[in-house]
mmCIF file of C-alpha atoms in Angstrom:
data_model
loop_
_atom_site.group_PDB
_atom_site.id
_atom_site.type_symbol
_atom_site.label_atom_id
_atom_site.label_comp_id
_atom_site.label_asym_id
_atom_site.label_seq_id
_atom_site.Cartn_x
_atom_site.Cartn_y
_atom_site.Cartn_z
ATOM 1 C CA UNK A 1 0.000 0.000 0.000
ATOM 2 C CA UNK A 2 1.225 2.822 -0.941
ATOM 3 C CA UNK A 3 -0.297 5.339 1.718
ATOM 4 C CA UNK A 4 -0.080 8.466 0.016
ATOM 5 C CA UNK A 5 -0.713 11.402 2.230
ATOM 6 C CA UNK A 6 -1.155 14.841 1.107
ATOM 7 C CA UNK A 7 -1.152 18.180 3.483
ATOM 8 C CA UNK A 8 -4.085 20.144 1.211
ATOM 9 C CA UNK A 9 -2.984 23.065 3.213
ATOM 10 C CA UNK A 10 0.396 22.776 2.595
ATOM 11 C CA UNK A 11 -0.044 21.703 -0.934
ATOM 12 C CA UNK A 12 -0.103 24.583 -3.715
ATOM 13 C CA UNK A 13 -1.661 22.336 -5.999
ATOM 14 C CA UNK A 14 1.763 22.838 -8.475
ATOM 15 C CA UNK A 15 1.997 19.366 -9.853
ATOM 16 C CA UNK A 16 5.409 18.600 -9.885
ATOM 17 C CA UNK A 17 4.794 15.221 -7.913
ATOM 18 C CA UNK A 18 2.885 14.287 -10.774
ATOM 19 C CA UNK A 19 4.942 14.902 -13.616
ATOM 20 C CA UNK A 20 7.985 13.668 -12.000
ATOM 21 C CA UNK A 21 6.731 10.306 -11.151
ATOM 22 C CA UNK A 22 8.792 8.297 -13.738
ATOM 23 C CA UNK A 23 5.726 5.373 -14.060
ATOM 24 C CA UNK A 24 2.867 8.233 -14.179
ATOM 25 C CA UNK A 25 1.384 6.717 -10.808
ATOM 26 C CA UNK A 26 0.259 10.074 -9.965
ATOM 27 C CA UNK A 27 -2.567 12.276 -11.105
ATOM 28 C CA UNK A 28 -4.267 15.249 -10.032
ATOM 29 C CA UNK A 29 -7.770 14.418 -7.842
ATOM 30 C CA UNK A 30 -9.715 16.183 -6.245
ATOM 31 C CA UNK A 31 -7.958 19.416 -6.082
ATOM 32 C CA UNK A 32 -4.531 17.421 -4.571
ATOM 33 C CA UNK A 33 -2.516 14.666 -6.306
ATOM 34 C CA UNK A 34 -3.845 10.791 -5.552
ATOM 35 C CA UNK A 35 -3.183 7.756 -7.007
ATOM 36 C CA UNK A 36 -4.368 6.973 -10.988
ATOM 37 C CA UNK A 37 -6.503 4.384 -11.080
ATOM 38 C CA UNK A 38 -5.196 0.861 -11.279
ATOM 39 C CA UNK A 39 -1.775 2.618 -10.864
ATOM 40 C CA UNK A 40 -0.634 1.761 -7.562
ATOM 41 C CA UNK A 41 1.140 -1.694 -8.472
ATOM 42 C CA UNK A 42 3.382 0.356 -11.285
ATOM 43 C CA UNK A 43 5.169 2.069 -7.878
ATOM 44 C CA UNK A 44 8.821 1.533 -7.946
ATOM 45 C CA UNK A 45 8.858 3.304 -4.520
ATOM 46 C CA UNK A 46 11.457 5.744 -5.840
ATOM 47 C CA UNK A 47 10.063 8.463 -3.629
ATOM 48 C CA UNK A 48 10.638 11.390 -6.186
ATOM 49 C CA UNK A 49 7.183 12.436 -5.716
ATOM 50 C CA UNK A 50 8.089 13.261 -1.556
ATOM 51 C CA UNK A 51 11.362 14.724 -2.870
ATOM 52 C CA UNK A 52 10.060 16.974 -5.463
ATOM 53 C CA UNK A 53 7.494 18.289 -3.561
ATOM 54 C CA UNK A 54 8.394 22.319 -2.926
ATOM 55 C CA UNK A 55 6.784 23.001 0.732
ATOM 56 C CA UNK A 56 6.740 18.834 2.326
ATOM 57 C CA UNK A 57 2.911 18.306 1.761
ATOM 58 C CA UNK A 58 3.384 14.753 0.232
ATOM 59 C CA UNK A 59 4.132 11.587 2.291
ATOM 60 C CA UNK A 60 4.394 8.654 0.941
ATOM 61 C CA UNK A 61 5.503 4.651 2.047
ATOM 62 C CA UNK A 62 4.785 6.041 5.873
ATOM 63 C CA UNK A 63 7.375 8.323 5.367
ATOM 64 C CA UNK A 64 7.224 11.330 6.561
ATOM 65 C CA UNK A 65 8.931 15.105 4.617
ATOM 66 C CA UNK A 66 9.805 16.355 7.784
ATOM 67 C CA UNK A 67 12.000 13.303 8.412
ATOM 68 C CA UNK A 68 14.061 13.898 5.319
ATOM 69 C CA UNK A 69 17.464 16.260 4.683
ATOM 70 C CA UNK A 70 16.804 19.723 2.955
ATOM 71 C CA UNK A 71 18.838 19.796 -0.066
ATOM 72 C CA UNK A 72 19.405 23.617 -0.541
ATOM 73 C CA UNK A 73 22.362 24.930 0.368
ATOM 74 C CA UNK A 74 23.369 21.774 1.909
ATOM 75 C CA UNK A 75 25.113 20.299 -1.078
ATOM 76 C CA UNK A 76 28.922 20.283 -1.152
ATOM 77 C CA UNK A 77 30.707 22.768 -3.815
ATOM 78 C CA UNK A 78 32.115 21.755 -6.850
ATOM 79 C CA UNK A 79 35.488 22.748 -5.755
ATOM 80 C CA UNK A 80 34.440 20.426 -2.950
ATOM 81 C CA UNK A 81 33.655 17.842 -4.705
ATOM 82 C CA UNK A 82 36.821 17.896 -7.192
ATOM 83 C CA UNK A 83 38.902 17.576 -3.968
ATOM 84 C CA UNK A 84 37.369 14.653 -2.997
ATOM 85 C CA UNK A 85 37.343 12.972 -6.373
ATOM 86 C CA UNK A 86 41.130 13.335 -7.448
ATOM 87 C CA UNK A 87 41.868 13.254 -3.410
ATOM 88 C CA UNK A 88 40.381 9.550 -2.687
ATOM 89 C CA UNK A 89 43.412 6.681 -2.735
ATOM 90 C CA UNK A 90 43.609 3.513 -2.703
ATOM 91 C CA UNK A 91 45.021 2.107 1.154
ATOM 92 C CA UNK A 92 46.992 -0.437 1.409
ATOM 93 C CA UNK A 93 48.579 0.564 4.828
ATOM 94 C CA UNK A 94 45.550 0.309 7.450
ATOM 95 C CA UNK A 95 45.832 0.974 11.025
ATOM 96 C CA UNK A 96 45.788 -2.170 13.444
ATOM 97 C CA UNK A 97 42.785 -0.823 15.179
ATOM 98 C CA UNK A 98 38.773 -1.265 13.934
ATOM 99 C CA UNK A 99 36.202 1.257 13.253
ATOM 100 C CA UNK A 100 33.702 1.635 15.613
ATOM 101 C CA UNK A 101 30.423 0.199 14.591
ATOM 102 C CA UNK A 102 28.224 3.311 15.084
ATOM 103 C CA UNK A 103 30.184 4.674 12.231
ATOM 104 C CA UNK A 104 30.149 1.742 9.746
ATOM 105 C CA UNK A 105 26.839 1.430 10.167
ATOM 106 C CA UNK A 106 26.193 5.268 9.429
ATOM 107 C CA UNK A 107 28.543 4.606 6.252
ATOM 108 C CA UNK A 108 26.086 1.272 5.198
ATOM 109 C CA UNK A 109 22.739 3.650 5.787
ATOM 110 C CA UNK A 110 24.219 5.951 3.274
ATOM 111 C CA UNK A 111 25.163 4.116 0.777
ATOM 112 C CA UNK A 112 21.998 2.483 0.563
ATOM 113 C CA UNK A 113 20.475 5.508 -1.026
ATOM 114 C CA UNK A 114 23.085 4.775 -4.032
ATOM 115 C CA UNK A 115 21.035 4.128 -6.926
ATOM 116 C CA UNK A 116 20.042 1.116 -8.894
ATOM 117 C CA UNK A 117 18.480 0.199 -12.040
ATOM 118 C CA UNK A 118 15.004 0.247 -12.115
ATOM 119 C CA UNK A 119 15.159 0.812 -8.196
ATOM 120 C CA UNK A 120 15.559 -2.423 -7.756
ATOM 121 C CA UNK A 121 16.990 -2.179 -3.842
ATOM 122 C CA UNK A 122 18.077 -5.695 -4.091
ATOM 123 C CA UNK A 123 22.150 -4.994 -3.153
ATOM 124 C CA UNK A 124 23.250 -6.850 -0.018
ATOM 125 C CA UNK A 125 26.625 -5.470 1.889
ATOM 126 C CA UNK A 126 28.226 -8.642 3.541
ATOM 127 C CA UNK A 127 30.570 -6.634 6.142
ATOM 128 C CA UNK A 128 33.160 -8.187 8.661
ATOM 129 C CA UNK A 129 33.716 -6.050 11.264
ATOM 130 C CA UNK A 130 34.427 -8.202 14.267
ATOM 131 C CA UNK A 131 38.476 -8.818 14.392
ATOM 132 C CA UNK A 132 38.631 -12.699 15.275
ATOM 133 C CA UNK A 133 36.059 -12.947 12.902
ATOM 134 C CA UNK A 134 38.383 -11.038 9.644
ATOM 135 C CA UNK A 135 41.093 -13.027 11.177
ATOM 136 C CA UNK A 136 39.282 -16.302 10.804
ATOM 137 C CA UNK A 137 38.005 -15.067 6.839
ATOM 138 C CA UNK A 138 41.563 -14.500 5.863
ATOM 139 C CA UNK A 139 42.661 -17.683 7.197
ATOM 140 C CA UNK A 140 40.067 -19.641 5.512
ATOM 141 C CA UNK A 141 40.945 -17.943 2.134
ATOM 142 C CA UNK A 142 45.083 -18.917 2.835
ATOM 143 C CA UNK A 143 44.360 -22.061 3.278
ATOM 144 C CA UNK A 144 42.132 -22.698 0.445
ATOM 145 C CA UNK A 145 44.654 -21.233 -1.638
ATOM 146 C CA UNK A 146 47.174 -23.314 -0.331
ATOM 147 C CA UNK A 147 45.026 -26.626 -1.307
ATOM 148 C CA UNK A 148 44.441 -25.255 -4.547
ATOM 149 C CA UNK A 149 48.329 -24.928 -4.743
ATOM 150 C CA UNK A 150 48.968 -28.352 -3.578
ATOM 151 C CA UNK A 151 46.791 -29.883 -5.997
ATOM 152 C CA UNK A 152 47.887 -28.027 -8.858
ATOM 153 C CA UNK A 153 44.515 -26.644 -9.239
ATOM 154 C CA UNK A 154 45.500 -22.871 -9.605
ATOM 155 C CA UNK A 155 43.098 -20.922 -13.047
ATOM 156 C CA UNK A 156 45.286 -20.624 -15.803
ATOM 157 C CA UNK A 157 47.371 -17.027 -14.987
ATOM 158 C CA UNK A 158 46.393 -16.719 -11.441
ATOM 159 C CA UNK A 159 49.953 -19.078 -10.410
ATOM 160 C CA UNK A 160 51.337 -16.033 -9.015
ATOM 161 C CA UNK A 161 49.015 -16.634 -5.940
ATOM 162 C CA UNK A 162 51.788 -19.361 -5.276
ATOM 163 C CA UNK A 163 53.882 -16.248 -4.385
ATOM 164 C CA UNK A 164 51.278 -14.410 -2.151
ATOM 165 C CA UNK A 165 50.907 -17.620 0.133
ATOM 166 C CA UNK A 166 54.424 -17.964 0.590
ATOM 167 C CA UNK A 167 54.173 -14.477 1.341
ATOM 168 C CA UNK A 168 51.432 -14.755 3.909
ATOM 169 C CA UNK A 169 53.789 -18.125 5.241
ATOM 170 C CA UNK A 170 56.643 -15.344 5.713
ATOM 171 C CA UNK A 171 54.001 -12.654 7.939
ATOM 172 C CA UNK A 172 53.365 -10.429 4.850
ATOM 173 C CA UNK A 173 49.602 -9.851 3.966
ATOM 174 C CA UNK A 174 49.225 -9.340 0.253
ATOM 175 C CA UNK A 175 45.542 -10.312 -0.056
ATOM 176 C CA UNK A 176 44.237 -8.469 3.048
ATOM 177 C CA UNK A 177 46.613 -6.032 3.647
ATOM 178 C CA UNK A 178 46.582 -6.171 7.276
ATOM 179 C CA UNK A 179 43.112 -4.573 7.129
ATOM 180 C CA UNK A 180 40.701 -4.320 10.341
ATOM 181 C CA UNK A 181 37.413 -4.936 7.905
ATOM 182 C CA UNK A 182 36.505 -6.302 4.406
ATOM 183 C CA UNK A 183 32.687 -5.817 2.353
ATOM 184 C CA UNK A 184 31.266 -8.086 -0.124
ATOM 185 C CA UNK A 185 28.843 -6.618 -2.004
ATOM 186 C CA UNK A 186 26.179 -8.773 -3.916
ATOM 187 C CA UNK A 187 23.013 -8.220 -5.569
ATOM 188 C CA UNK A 188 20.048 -10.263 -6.605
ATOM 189 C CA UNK A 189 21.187 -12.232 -9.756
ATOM 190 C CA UNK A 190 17.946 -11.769 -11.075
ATOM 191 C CA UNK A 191 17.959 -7.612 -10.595
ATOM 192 C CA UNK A 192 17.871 -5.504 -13.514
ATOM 193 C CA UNK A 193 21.168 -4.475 -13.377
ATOM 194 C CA UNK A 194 23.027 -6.250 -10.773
ATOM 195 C CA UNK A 195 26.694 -5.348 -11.614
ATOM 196 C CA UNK A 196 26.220 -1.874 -12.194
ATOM 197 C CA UNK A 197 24.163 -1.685 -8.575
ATOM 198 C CA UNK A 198 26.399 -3.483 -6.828
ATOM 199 C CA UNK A 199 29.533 -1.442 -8.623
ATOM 200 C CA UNK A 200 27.311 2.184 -7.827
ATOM 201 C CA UNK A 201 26.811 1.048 -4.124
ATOM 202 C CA UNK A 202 30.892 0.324 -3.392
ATOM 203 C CA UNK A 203 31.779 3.807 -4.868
ATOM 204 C CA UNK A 204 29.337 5.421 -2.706
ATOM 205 C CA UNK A 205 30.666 3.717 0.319
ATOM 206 C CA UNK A 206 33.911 4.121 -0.562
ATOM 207 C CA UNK A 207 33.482 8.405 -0.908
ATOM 208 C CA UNK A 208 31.391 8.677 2.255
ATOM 209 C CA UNK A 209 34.214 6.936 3.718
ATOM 210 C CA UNK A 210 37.061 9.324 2.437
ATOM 211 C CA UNK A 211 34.935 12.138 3.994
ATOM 212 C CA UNK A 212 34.978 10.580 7.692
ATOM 213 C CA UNK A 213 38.718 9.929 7.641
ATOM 214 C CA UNK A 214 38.722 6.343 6.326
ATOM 215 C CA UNK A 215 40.086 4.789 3.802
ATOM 216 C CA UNK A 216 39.488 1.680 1.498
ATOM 217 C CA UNK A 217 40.792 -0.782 -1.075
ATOM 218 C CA UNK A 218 39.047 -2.297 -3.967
ATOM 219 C CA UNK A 219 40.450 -5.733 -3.612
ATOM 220 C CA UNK A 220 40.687 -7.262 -6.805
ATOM 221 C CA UNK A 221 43.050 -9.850 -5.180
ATOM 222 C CA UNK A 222 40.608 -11.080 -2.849
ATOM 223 C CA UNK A 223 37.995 -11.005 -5.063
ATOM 224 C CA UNK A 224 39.459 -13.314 -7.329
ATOM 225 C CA UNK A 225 40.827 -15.602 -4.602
ATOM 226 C CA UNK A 226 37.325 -15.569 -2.408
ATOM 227 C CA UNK A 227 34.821 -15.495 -5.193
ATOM 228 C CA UNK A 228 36.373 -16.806 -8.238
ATOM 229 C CA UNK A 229 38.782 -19.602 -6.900
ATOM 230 C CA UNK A 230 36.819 -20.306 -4.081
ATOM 231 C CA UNK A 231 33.119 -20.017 -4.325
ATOM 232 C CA UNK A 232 32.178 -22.054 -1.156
ATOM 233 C CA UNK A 233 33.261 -18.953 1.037
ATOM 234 C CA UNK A 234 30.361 -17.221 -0.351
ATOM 235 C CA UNK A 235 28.495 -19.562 1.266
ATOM 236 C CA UNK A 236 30.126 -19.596 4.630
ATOM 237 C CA UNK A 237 29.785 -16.365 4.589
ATOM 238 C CA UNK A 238 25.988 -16.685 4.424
ATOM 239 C CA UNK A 239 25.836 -14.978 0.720
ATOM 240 C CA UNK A 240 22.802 -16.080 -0.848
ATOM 241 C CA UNK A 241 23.393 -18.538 -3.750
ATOM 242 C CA UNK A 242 21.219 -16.363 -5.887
ATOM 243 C CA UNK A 243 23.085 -13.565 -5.693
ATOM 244 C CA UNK A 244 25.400 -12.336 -8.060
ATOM 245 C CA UNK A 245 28.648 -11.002 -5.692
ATOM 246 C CA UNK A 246 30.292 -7.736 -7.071
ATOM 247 C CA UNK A 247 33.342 -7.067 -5.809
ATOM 248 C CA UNK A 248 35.269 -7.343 -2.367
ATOM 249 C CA UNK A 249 36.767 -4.009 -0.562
ATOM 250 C CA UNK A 250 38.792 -3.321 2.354
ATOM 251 C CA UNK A 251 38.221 -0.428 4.308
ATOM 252 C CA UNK A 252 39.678 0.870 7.855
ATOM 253 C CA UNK A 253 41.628 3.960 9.767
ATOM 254 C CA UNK A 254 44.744 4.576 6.876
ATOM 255 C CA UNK A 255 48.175 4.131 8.519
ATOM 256 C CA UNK A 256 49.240 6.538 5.747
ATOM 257 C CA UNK A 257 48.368 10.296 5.274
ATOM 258 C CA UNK A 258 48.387 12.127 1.311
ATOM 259 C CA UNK A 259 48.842 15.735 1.042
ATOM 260 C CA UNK A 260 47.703 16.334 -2.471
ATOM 261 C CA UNK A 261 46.196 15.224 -5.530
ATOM 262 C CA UNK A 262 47.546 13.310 -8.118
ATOM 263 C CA UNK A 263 47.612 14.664 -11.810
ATOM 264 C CA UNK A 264 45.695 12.496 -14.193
ATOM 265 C CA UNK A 265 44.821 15.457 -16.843
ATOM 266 C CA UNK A 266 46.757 14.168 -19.418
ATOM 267 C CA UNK A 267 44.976 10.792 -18.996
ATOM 268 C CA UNK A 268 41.625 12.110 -20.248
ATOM 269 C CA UNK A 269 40.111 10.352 -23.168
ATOM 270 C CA UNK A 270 36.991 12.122 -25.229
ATOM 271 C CA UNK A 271 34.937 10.874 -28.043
ATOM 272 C CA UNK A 272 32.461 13.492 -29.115
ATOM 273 C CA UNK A 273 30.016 12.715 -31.186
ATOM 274 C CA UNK A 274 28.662 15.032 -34.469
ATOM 275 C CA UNK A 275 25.614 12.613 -35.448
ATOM 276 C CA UNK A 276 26.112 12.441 -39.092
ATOM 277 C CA UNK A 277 22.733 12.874 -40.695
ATOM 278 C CA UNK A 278 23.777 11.961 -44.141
#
């Protein structure tokens, strides 16, 4: 149900929850917007009709406007957000000490407002934030790896991970970089678009995090080596079978401070496009 509510003294009868509503769910009534007829099952629940709405008279879902962030002048500059952008790098050097869980679970709530296609809301974030528990994870992964080395059974151009267990054998952490937690994120296989959702959501995290002093590692290592080598963690990990898992990242307090950007001008690739109408 979608329990549309509508202030009619608040509402100035303007009509932009109507023609924003991307699936036309919306009409005008009785003087104040309501639901077409027969239209209530094309909802995707986007909630663009409670955003739009100029002076909070719409609530939808049992949500409330009031409950919701104002938008103007609250949005970070573009000087801001250029800072941020060529700022972020990737960690490799974490401290030895875990973030506390008010604040992951601040940076989770965020980044479940990241998009996805069709708004689908079907990405899962498998997090590890208990130590004996990340400890146990990155054991689990050596020592599959080491079987899979032992029996000869390493993919075709993935030998090198011969090297990283002998490595990890010798107290260096190549996989996991001696970080304090690690996120899986999945999505429903049978989503929309499950890799670009699941892709959307980690980059989200991953900025929020940059702005509360954290940093994180898209672990392509691990990914291969917990997903692609060794499937069966997925499950231990109580990743639903029907899901379709992303990517892994790392993420913790840096043991490493950057002063400035990086300069990646001259890096900058552009096709434009003059349609030729001939």
């Amino acid at each position: 149900m979608l329990d549309l509510r509508i202030d009619s003294d608040k509402c100035t009868r303007c009509e932009q929850c109507v023609r924003d509503c991307p699936l036309n769910v919306l009409a005008m009534g009785e003087g104040v917007p309501c639901v077409g007829e027969d239209k209530e099952e094309k909802c995707i629940e986007c909630q663009h009709c409670l955003a739009v709405c100029p002076t909070g008279a719409l609530g939808i879902l049992g949500l409330k406007p009031e409950a919701s962030l104002p938008l103007a002048g609250n949005f970070p500059s573009a000087a801001q957000m250029e800072t941020l952008i060529k700022g972020r790098r990737s960690i490799r050097r974490f401290k030895h000490e875990p973030v506390d869980a008010q604040t992951v679970d601040e940076l989770l709530r965020i980044a479940t407002h990241a998009p996805t296609g069709v708004n689908s809301r079907k990405v899962l974030f498998t997090v590890i934030e208990d130590q004996q528990t990340m400890e146990q994870v990155k054991h689990a992964t050596m020592e599959g790896i080491r079987t899979l080395v032992a029996e000869e059974r390493l993919p075709k151009g993935k030998e090198f991970y011969g090297g990283i267990l002998r490595a990890w054998d010798k107290g260096a952490d190549i996989l996991f970089r001696k970080a304090p937690h690690l996120l899986i994120v999945s999505v429903d296989a049978k989503a929309p678009t499950p890799m670009a959702d699941g892709f959307i959501a980690m980059t989200t995290f991953e900025m929020m995090a940059a702005t509360m002093g954290l940093g994180t590692l898209w672990d392509g290592l691990a990914k291969w080596a917990m997903v692609d080598m060794l499937p069966d963690l997925g499950i231990r990990l109580g990743i639903p079978e029907s899901h379709q898992i992303v990517y892994v990242m790392l993420f913790g307090k840096p043991a490493v401070t950057y002063h400035r950007t990086v300069q990646r001008d001259a890096d900058l690739k552009v096709n434009r496009v003059i349609w030729d109408k001939q």
